[in-house]
XYZ file of C-alpha atoms in Angstrom:
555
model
C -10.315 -38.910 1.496
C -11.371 -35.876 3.433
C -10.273 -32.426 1.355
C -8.016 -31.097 3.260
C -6.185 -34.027 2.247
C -6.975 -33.992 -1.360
C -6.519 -30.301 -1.597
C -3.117 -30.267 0.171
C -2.335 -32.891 -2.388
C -2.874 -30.828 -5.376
C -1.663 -28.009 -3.887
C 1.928 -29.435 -3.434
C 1.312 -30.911 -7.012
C 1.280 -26.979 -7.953
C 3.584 -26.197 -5.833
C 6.019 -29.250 -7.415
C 5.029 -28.646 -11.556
C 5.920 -24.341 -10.751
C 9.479 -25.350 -9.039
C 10.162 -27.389 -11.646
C 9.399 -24.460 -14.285
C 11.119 -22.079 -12.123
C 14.328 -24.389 -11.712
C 14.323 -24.563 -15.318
C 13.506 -21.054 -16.699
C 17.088 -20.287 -14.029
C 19.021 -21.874 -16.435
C 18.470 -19.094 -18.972
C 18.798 -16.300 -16.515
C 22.329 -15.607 -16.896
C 22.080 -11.420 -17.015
C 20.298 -8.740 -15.856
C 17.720 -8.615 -18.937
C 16.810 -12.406 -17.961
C 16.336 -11.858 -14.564
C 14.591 -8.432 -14.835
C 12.247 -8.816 -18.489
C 12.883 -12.882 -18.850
C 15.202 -12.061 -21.748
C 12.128 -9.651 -23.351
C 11.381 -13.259 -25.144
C 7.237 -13.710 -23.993
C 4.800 -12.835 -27.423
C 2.008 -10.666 -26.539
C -0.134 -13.448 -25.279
C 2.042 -15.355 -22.888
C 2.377 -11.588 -21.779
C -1.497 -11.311 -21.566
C -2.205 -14.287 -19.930
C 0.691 -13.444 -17.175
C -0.556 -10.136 -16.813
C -3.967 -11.788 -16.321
C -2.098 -14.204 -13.559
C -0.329 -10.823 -11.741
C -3.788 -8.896 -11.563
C -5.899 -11.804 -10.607
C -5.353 -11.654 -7.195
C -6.222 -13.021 -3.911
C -8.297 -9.610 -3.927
C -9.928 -10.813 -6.880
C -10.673 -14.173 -6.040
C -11.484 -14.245 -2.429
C -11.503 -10.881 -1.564
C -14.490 -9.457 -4.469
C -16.414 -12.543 -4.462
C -16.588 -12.289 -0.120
C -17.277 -8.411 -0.170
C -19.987 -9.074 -2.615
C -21.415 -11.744 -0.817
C -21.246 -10.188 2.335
C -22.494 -6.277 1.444
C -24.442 -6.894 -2.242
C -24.014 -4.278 -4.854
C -21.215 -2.167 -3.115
C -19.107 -5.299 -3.198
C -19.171 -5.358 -7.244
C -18.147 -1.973 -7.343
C -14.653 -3.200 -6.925
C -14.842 -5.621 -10.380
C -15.810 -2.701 -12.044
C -13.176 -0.574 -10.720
C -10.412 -2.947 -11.229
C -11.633 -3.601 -15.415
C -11.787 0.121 -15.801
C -8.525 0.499 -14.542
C -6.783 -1.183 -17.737
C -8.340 1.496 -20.431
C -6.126 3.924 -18.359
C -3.070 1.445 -18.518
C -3.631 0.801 -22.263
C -4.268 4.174 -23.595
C -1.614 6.230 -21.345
C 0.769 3.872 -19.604
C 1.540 0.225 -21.710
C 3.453 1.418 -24.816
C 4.729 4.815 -24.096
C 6.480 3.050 -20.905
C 7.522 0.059 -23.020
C 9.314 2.372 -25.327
C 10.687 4.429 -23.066
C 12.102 2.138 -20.238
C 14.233 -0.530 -19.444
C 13.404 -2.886 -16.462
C 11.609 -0.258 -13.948
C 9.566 2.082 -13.495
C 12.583 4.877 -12.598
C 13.854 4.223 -16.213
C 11.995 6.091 -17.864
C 11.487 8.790 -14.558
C 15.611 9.170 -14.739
C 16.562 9.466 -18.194
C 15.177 13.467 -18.829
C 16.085 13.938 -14.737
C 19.021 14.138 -12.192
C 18.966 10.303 -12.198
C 19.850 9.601 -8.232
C 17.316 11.608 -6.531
C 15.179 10.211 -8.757
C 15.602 6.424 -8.620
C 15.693 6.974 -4.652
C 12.378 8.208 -4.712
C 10.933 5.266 -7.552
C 12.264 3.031 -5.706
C 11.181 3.687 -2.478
C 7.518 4.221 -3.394
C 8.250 0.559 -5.463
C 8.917 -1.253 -2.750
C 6.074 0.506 -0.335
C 3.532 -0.113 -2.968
C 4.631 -4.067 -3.285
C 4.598 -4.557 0.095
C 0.956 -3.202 0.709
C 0.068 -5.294 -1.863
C 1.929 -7.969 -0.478
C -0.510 -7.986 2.693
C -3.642 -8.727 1.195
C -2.083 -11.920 -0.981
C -0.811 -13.075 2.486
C -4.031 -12.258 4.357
C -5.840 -14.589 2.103
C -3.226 -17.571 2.459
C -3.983 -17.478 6.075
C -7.710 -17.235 5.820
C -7.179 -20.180 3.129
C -5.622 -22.219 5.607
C -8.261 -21.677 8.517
C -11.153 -23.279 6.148
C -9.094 -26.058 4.394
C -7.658 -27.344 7.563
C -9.907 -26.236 10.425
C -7.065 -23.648 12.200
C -8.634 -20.944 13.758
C -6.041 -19.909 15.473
C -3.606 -17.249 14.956
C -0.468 -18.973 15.254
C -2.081 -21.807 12.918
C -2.465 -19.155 10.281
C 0.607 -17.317 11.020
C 2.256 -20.453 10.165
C 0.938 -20.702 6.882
C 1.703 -16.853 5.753
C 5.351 -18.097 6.921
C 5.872 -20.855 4.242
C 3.420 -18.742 1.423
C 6.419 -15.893 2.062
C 9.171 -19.427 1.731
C 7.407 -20.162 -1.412
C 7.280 -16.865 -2.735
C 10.798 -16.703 -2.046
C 11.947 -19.305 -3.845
C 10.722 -18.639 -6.986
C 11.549 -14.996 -7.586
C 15.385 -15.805 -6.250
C 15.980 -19.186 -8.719
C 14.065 -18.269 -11.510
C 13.575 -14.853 -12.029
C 11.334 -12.918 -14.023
C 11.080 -15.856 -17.172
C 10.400 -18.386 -14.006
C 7.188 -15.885 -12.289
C 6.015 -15.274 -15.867
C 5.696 -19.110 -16.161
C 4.120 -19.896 -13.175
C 1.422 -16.984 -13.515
C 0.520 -18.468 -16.961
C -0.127 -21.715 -15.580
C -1.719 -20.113 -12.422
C -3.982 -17.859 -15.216
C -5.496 -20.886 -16.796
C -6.392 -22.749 -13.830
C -8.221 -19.979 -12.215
C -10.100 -18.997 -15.100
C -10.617 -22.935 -15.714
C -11.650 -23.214 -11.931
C -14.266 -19.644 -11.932
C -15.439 -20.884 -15.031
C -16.398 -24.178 -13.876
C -18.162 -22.815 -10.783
C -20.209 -20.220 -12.614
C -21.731 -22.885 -15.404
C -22.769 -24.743 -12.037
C -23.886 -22.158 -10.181
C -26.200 -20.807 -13.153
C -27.112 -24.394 -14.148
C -28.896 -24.452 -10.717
C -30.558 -22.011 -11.779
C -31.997 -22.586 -15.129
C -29.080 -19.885 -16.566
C -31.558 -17.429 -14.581
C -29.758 -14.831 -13.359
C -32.889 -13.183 -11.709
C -33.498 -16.465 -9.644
C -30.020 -15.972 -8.390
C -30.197 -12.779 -7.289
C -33.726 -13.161 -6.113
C -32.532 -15.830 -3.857
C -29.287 -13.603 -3.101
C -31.548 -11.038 -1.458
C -33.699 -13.508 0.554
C -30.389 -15.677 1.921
C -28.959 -11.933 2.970
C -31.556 -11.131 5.489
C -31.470 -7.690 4.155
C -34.171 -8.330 1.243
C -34.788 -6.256 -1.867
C -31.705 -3.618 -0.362
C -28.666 -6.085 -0.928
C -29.234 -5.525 -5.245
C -29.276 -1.851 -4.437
C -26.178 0.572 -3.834
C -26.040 1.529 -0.081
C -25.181 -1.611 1.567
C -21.274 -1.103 2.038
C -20.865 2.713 1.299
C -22.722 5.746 1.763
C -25.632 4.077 4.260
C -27.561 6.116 6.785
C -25.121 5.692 9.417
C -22.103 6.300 7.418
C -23.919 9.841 5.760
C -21.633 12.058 3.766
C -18.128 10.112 5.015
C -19.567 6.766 3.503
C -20.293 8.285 0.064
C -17.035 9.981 -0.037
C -15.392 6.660 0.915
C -17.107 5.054 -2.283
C -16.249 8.086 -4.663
C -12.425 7.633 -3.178
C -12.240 3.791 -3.296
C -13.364 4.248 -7.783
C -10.742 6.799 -7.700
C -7.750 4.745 -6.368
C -9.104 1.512 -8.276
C -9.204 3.259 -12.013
C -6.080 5.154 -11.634
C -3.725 2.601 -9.152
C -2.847 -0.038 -11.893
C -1.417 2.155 -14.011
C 0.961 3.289 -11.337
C 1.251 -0.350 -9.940
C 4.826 -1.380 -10.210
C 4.439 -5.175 -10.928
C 2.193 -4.433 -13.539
C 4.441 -1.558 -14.850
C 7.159 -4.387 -15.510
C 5.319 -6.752 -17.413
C 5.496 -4.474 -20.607
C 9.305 -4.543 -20.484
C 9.151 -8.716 -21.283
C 7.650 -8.335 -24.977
C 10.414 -7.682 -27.698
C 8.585 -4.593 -29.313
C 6.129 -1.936 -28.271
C 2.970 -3.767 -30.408
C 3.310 -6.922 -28.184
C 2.960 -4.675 -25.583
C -0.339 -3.246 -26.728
C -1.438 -6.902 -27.964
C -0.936 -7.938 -24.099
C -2.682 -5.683 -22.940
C -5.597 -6.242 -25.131
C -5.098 -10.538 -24.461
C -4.673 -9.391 -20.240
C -7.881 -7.309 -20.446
C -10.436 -9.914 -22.846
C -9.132 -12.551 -19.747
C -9.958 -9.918 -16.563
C -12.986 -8.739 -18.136
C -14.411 -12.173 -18.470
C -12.812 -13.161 -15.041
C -14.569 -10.466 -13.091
C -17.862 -11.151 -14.644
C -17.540 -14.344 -13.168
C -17.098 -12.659 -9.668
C -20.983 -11.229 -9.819
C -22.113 -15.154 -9.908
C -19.900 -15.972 -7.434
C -20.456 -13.387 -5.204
C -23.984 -13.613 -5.392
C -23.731 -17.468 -5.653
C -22.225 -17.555 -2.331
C -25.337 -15.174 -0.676
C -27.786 -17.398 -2.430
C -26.076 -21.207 -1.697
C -24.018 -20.473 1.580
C -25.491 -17.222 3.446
C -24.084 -14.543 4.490
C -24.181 -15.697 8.189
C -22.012 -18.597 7.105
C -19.508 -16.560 5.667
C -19.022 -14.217 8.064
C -18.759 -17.300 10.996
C -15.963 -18.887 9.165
C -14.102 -15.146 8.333
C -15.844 -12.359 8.919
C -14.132 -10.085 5.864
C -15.546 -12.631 3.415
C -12.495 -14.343 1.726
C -13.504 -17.595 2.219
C -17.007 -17.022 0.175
C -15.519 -18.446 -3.106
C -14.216 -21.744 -1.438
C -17.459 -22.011 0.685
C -19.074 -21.834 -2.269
C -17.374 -24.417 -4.318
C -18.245 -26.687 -1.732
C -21.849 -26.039 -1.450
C -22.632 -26.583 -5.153
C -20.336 -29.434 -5.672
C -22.478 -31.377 -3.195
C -25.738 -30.107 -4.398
C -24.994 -31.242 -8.205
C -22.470 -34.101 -7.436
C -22.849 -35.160 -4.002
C -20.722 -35.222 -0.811
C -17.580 -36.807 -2.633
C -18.023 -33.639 -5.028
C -18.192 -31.105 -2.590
C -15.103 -32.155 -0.938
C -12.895 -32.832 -4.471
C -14.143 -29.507 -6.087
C -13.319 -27.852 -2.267
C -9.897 -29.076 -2.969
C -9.550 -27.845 -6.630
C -10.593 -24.463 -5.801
C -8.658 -23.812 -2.670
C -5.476 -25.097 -4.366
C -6.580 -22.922 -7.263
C -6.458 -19.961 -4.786
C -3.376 -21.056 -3.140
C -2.004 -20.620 -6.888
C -3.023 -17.713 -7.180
C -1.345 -15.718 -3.872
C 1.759 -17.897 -5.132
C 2.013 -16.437 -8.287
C 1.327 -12.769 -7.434
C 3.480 -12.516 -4.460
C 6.017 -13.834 -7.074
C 5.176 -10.853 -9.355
C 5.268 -8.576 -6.427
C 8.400 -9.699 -4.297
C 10.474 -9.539 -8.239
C 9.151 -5.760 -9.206
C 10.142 -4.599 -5.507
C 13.504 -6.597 -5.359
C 14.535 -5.295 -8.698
C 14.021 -1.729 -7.916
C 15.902 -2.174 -5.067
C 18.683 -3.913 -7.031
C 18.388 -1.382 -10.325
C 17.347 1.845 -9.159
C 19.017 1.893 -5.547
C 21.858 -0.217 -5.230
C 23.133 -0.104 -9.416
C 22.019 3.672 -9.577
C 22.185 5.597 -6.602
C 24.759 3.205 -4.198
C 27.497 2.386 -6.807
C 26.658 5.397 -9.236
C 25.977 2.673 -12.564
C 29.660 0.713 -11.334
C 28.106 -2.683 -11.220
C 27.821 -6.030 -12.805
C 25.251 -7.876 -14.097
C 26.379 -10.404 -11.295
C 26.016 -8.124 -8.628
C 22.984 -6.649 -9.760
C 21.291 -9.641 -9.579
C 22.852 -11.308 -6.563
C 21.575 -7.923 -4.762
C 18.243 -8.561 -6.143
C 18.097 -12.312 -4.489
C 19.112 -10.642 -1.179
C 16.697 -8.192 -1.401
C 13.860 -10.568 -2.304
C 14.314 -11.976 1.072
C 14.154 -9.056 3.014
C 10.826 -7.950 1.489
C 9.242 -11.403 2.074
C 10.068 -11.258 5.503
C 8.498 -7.981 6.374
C 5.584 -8.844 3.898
C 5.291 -12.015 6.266
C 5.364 -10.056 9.275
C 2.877 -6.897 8.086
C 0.473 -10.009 6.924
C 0.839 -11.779 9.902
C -0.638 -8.637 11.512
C -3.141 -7.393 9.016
C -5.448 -10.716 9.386
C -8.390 -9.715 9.790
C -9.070 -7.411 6.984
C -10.699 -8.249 3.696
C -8.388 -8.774 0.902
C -10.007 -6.650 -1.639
C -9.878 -3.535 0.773
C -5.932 -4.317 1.012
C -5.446 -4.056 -2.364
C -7.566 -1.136 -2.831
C -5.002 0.849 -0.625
C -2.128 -0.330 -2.762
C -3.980 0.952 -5.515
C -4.620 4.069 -3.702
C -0.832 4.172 -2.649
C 0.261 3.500 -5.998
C -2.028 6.168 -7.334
C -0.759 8.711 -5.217
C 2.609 8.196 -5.844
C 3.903 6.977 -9.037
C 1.578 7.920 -11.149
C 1.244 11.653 -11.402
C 5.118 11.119 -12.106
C 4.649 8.900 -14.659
C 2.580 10.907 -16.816
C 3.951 14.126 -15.844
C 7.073 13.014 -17.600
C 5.393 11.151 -20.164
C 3.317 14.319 -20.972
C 3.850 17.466 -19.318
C 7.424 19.163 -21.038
C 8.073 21.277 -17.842
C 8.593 18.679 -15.701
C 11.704 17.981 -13.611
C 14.063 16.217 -11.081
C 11.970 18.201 -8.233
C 8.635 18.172 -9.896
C 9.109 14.012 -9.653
C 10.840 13.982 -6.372
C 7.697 15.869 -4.786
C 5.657 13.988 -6.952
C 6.535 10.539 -5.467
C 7.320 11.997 -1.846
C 4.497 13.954 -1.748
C 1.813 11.245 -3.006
C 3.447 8.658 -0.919
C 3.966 10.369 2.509
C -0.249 11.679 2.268
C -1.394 8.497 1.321
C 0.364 6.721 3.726
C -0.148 9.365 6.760
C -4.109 9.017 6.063
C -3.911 5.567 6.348
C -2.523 5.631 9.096
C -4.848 8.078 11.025
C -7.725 6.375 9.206
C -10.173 3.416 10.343
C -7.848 0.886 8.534
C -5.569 1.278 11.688
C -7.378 2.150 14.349
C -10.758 3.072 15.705
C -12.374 -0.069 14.463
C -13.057 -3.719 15.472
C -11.211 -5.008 12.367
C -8.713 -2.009 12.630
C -4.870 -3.567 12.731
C -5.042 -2.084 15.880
C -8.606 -2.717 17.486
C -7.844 -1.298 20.739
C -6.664 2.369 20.170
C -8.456 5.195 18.729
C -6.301 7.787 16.794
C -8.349 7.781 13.270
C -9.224 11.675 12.909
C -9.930 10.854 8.986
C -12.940 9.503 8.234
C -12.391 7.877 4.854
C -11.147 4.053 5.096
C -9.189 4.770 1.108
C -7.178 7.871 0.923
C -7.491 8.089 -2.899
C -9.896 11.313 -2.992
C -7.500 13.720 -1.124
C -4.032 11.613 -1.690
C -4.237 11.539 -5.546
C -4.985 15.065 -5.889
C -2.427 16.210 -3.452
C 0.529 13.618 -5.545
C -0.415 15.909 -8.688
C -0.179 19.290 -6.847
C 3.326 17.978 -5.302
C 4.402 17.263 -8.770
C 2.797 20.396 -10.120
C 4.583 22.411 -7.266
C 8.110 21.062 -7.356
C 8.203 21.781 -11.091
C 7.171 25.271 -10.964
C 9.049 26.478 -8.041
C 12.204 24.683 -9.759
C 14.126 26.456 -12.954
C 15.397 23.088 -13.925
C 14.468 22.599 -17.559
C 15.931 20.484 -20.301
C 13.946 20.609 -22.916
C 16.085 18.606 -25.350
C 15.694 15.504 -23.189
C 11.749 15.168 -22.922
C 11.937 15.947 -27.092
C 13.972 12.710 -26.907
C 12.075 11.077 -24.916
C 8.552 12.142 -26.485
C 9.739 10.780 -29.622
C 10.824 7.455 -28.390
C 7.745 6.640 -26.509
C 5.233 7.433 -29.005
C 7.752 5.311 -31.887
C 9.689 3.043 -30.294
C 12.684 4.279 -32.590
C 15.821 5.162 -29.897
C 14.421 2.510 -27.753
C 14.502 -0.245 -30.757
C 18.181 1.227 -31.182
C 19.187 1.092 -27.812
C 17.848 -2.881 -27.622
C 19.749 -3.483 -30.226
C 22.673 -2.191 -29.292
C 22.801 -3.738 -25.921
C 21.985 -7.195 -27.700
C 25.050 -6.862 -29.915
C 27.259 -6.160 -27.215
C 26.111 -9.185 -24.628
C 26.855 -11.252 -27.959
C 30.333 -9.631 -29.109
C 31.240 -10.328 -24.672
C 29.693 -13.738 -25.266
C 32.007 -14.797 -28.243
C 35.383 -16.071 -28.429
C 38.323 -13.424 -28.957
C 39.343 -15.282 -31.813
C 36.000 -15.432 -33.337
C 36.175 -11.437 -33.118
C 38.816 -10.780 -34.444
C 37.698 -12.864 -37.314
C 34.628 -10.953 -37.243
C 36.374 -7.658 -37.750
């Protein structure tokens, strides 16, 4: 059996087991708090390990363990970056937003603020931010595709970003948030069981010598003794003062995007109290820290077993290092018949894993659109439960199809570097309004408005003018040159400039309520009005869900 056979095969057996979850976990979603937070019912670890699942990407996966394959030490910088980046989520973000929100981000934005301008601008930046994210997930389907099955061309892997977006689809409109959190548990395990399994052989090769490794690393690179130093992706000779910016910017945008990354954001509204939130984070950051150790061995793995030359024939961004490598080791320690059946169980394992996050992703974006624009801003808080949600399905397929259509496009760029934009993005963006209102007493309506606006519209408008689009042979544009900034992330002059817009609108505003953020200070350092307002919405779904006889007994 050659695997692409057996890897299609467990693929669709993943594919099969997470429908069935998902058509299951639907039955439960009957309101707005099971579609949106799964009911709140996951304990702090489920919520860990599907927090794990969300984060641990196709960028993670395919797109660290290529980069650091492909450029050395540079490419490792982006594990670091992306561990980091929970101490910020944990100590500023998890349980103050758990307190203080609902099911989005805007929740807790809208209730010291004018709550229409608001949501507009939450959920706008929402969606923006999932669908950059999007692109990288679907990047790495496509590049997936090309090694399992041998398509190299375009329309092959265009095909195959087409059903990933079906797929993704599917599961966020049937089964909701309880459905995703399922399937990015089960998704969780088997990628930690897969990298785990891949490391032990990789360093069992070795003698558990990690210096062999990397010796061996440096001789397979051509580029000797210089790939274990810094300098071989950022801040090299050629690149001079614009390369080591670029690095300084890229750390920036990784340590501060996840707590402004809105898929994340809504994980801590699925835990029933604000210490499961904390107790998730702790379970989702034990599982990412040991997860993106694992990427330095299989980054460096791949250099050592595969070559770098080998990589960059089959994809020249790297993302098919991991896979490459999984096949290279499985026939040096089990033979041919190894190589292709542990082939197989990685690829599927990475065909889990853009399943699962564009899940995540496609739900935080749809229910913004559904909570914050339509329930909010369109019909002014006159909705249903009903609508809400049947808004939220519509929407869902909307954002898959231009998240098929931007990935479709964006092919030929390396995962990882996708996702750092979204973190840079999200950076920009949402979080100097997060914490502004979190933190800062001052701050209002227009302080947020330019906050999100302003972050948004100068990370984007870099981007845009920036190698990532044009300028460049893997530009998404190769064959115009309009890229007057030199940095490839935004995140050193974007971030700043979200802060100053927030900074700006609330001091050139007299809007003030100080009443409001004493409210809201106190429930998101306690929990207590947030408790009470759980509770109260709780009783009330019950006293609509009983009998009118059995009320009036009640009473």
């Amino acid at each position: 059996m050659s695997h692409q056979t057996l890897s299609t095969i467990l693929f669709l057996l993943f594919v099969a087991i997470t429908l069935g979850i998902t058509f299951r976990a639907s039955r439960s979603t009957k309101d707005a708090a099971g579609f949106y937070a799964g009911g709140r019912s996951f304990s702090g670890a489920q919520n860990g390990l599907a927090i794990g699942g969300d984060y641990m990407s196709a960028a993670s996966f395919l797109g660290i363990a290529g980069t650091i394959a492909l450029s050395g030490y540079d490419g490792f910088l982006y594990s670091i970056g992306f561990l980091v980046a929970w101490l910020v989520a944990l100590l500023l973000v998890a349980e103050l937003m758990r307190n203080s929100g609902k099911f989005t981000m805007a929740d807790v934005l809208a209730f010291r603020m004018s709550p229409r301008p608001v949501r507009t601008a939450a959920g706008v930046s929402t969606i923006v931010v999932s669908i950059f994210y999007l692109l990288a997930q679907m990047v790495g389907a496509g590049a997936l595709v090309g090694l399992l099955l041998g398509v190299t061309s375009p329309a092959g892997k265009a095909l195959t970003i087409v059903a990933v977006g079906l797929l993704m689809i599917v599961y966020v409109v049937v089964g909701g948030m309880k459905g995703t959190t399922w399937v990015q548990i089960v998704k969780a395990v088997l990628l930690m069981g897969g990298a785990t399994l891949i490391t032990l052989l990789v360093l069992g090769k070795y003698g558990f010598n990690l210096s062999g490794l990397l010796g061996d690393a440096a001789a397979q690179s051509g580029k000797g003794e210089a790939f274990l130093n810094p300098g071989g992706k950022y801040g090299t000779e050629a690149q001079g003062l614009a390369g080591k910016l670029d690095l300084i910017s890229l750390g920036l945008a990784l340590v501060l995007g996840t707590a402004g990354l809105p898929h994340i954001l809504i994980r801590f509204y699925t835990v029933p109290t604000a210490k499961e939130a904390r107790k998730s984070v702790l379970w989702g950051i034990g599982i990412i820290g040991v997860f993106y150790l694992l990427t330095l061995v299989l980054g460096f793995g791949a250099a050592a077993l595969v070559g770098g030359k080998a990589i960059a024939a089959q994809d020249k961004a790297g993302n098919t290092a991991a896979p490459m490598l999984a096949e290279a080791i499985g026939r040096a320690v089990f033979g041919e018949v190894g190589g292709t059946i542990l082939l197989a169980v990685i690829a599927a394992v990475a065909f889990a894993t853009i399943l699962a996050v564009v899940a995540g992703l496609t739900l935080a974006s749809s229910s913004s659109f559904a909570h914050d624009l339509y329930a909010h801003v369109f019909k002014r808080g006159q909705t249903t439960d009903r609508e809400e949600i049947a808004v939220a399905r519509i929407a869902a397929f909307v954002i898959g199809a231009v998240a098929i259509g931007l990935g479709i496009l964006a092919q030929k760029q390396n995962v990882a570097f996708l996702v750092a934009l979204a973190f840079a993005v999200a950076a920009s963006g949402n979080l100097p309004a997060i914490l502004y209102s979190l933190f800062w007493r001052r701050f209002n309506t227009s302080g947020a408005v330019w906050a999100i606006y302003g972050g948004l519209a100068s990370a984007l408008l870099l981007v845009i003018f920036s190698p990532v689009v044009s300028g460049a042979e893997t530009s998404l544009i190769p064959g115009a040159d309009f890229s007057w900034f030199p940095l490839s992330n935004p995140g050193l002059v974007s971030i700043p400039l979200g802060f100053l817009f927030g900074y700006l609108g609330t001091v050139l505003s007299k809007e003030h309520n100080a009443t409001k953020y004493a409210e809201i200070e106190v429930r998101s350092l306690t929990g207590v009005g947030a408790e009470k307002a759980a509770a109260q919405t709780a009783a009330a779904l019950v006293m609509l869900a009983l009998p009118k006889a059995a009320v009036e007994h009640a009473e």
